[in-house]
């Protein structure tokens, strides 16, 4: 829906630019819309038509701008995060001789983790010096 309205909005903008450029301004401008168009319409009638067209296209342009703004604002609704795949922390007791598991991970009760192996820094005398 937003894409359709955006395309219509762009077409209205192009038409509005064209109609504005067709109008004769006091300073001369492009002046394409002036003169007699084969006897179909007088210069004053063409000016009235272009003015009316500009007004209608400007109103449509503003209307589609507001509609697009409303659609953009309502399109950013907050979504609920789906937590159905989150791990559950159920504790199951293991059978005798087997450790218990928490969330599918085997746990050995009352056993402290093994300390990390200590690494000794080499003595200062054993480090070769740069020459």
Coordinates of C-alpha atoms in Angstrom, one line a residue:
X1 CA 0.0 0.0 0.0
X2 CA 2.8 2.4 0.9
X3 CA 4.6 1.7 -2.3
X4 CA 1.5 2.4 -4.4
X5 CA 0.9 5.7 -2.6
X6 CA 4.6 6.6 -3.0
X7 CA 4.4 6.0 -6.8
X8 CA 1.2 8.2 -7.0
X9 CA 3.0 10.8 -4.9
X10 CA 6.0 10.9 -7.3
X11 CA 3.7 11.2 -10.3
X12 CA 1.8 14.1 -8.7
X13 CA 5.1 15.8 -8.0
X14 CA 6.2 15.4 -11.6
X15 CA 2.9 16.7 -12.9
X16 CA 3.0 19.7 -10.4
X17 CA 6.5 20.6 -11.6
X18 CA 5.3 20.5 -15.2
X19 CA 2.2 22.6 -14.6
X20 CA 4.3 25.2 -12.7
X21 CA 6.8 25.4 -15.5
X22 CA 4.0 25.9 -18.1
X23 CA 2.7 29.0 -16.3
X24 CA 3.8 32.5 -17.5
X25 CA 5.3 34.5 -14.7
X26 CA 5.7 38.2 -14.4
X27 CA 9.4 38.0 -15.1
X28 CA 8.9 36.0 -18.3
X29 CA 10.0 32.5 -17.0
X30 CA 9.6 29.8 -19.5
X31 CA 6.3 31.2 -20.7
X32 CA 5.3 28.0 -22.5
X33 CA 1.7 28.2 -21.5
X34 CA 1.0 31.6 -23.0
X35 CA -0.5 32.4 -26.4
X36 CA -3.3 30.9 -28.4
X37 CA -3.3 27.1 -28.6
X38 CA -4.9 26.7 -32.1
X39 CA -8.0 28.7 -31.2
X40 CA -9.1 26.2 -28.6
X41 CA -8.5 28.5 -25.6
X42 CA -7.7 32.1 -24.9
X43 CA -4.6 33.1 -23.0
X44 CA -6.8 34.0 -20.0
X45 CA -8.5 30.6 -20.2
X46 CA -5.2 28.8 -20.3
X47 CA -4.0 30.7 -17.3
X48 CA -7.1 29.9 -15.3
X49 CA -6.8 26.2 -16.3
X50 CA -3.1 26.1 -15.2
X51 CA -3.9 27.9 -12.0
X52 CA -6.7 25.5 -11.2
X53 CA -4.5 22.5 -12.1
X54 CA -1.7 23.8 -9.9
X55 CA -4.1 24.2 -6.9
X56 CA -5.6 20.7 -7.4
X57 CA -2.1 19.0 -7.8
X58 CA -0.8 20.9 -4.8
X59 CA -3.7 19.7 -2.6
X60 CA -3.2 16.2 -3.8
X61 CA 0.6 16.4 -3.1
X62 CA 0.0 17.7 0.4
X63 CA -2.7 15.0 1.0
X64 CA -0.4 12.1 -0.1
X65 CA 2.4 13.6 1.9
X66 CA 0.3 13.5 5.1
X67 CA -1.0 10.0 4.2
X68 CA 2.6 8.7 3.7
X69 CA 3.6 10.2 7.1
X70 CA 0.7 8.6 8.8
X71 CA 1.5 5.2 7.2
X72 CA 5.2 5.5 8.2
X73 CA 4.3 6.4 11.8
X74 CA 1.9 3.5 12.2
X75 CA 4.2 1.0 10.5
X76 CA 6.7 1.2 13.3
X77 CA 4.7 -0.7 15.9
X78 CA 6.6 -2.5 18.6
X79 CA 6.6 -6.2 18.1
X80 CA 6.6 -8.8 20.8
X81 CA 9.7 -10.9 20.9
X82 CA 9.0 -14.5 20.4
X83 CA 10.5 -16.4 23.3
X84 CA 9.3 -19.9 22.4
X85 CA 12.7 -21.0 21.4
X86 CA 14.4 -19.8 24.5
X87 CA 16.1 -22.4 26.7
X88 CA 14.2 -23.4 29.8
X89 CA 16.1 -23.7 33.0
X90 CA 14.4 -26.8 34.4
X91 CA 16.5 -28.8 36.7
X92 CA 16.2 -32.6 36.5
X93 CA 17.8 -34.9 38.9
X94 CA 19.9 -37.6 37.4
X95 CA 19.6 -41.2 38.2
X96 CA 22.0 -42.6 40.8
X97 CA 25.5 -42.5 39.3
X98 CA 24.5 -40.0 36.7
X99 CA 24.8 -36.2 37.1
X100 CA 21.8 -33.9 37.0
X101 CA 21.2 -31.7 34.0
X102 CA 20.1 -28.1 33.7
X103 CA 18.6 -27.1 30.4
X104 CA 20.2 -30.1 28.8
X105 CA 23.7 -29.4 30.2
X106 CA 25.2 -31.9 32.5
X107 CA 25.9 -30.5 35.9
X108 CA 28.1 -32.1 38.6
X109 CA 26.8 -31.0 42.0
X110 CA 29.2 -29.6 44.7
X111 CA 32.3 -29.8 42.5
X112 CA 34.4 -26.6 42.2
X113 CA 35.8 -25.9 38.8
X114 CA 39.4 -26.9 38.2
X115 CA 41.8 -24.0 38.5
X116 CA 43.5 -22.8 35.4
X117 CA 47.0 -24.1 35.0
X118 CA 49.5 -21.6 36.3
X119 CA 51.9 -20.3 33.8
X120 CA 55.3 -19.2 35.0
X121 CA 57.0 -16.2 33.4
X122 CA 60.5 -17.1 32.3
X123 CA 63.2 -15.6 34.4
X124 CA 64.5 -12.3 33.3
X125 CA 68.0 -13.7 32.7
X126 CA 66.7 -16.2 30.2
X127 CA 65.2 -13.7 27.9
X128 CA 67.6 -12.8 25.1
X129 CA 68.4 -9.2 24.6
X130 CA 68.3 -7.5 21.3
X131 CA 71.7 -6.7 19.8

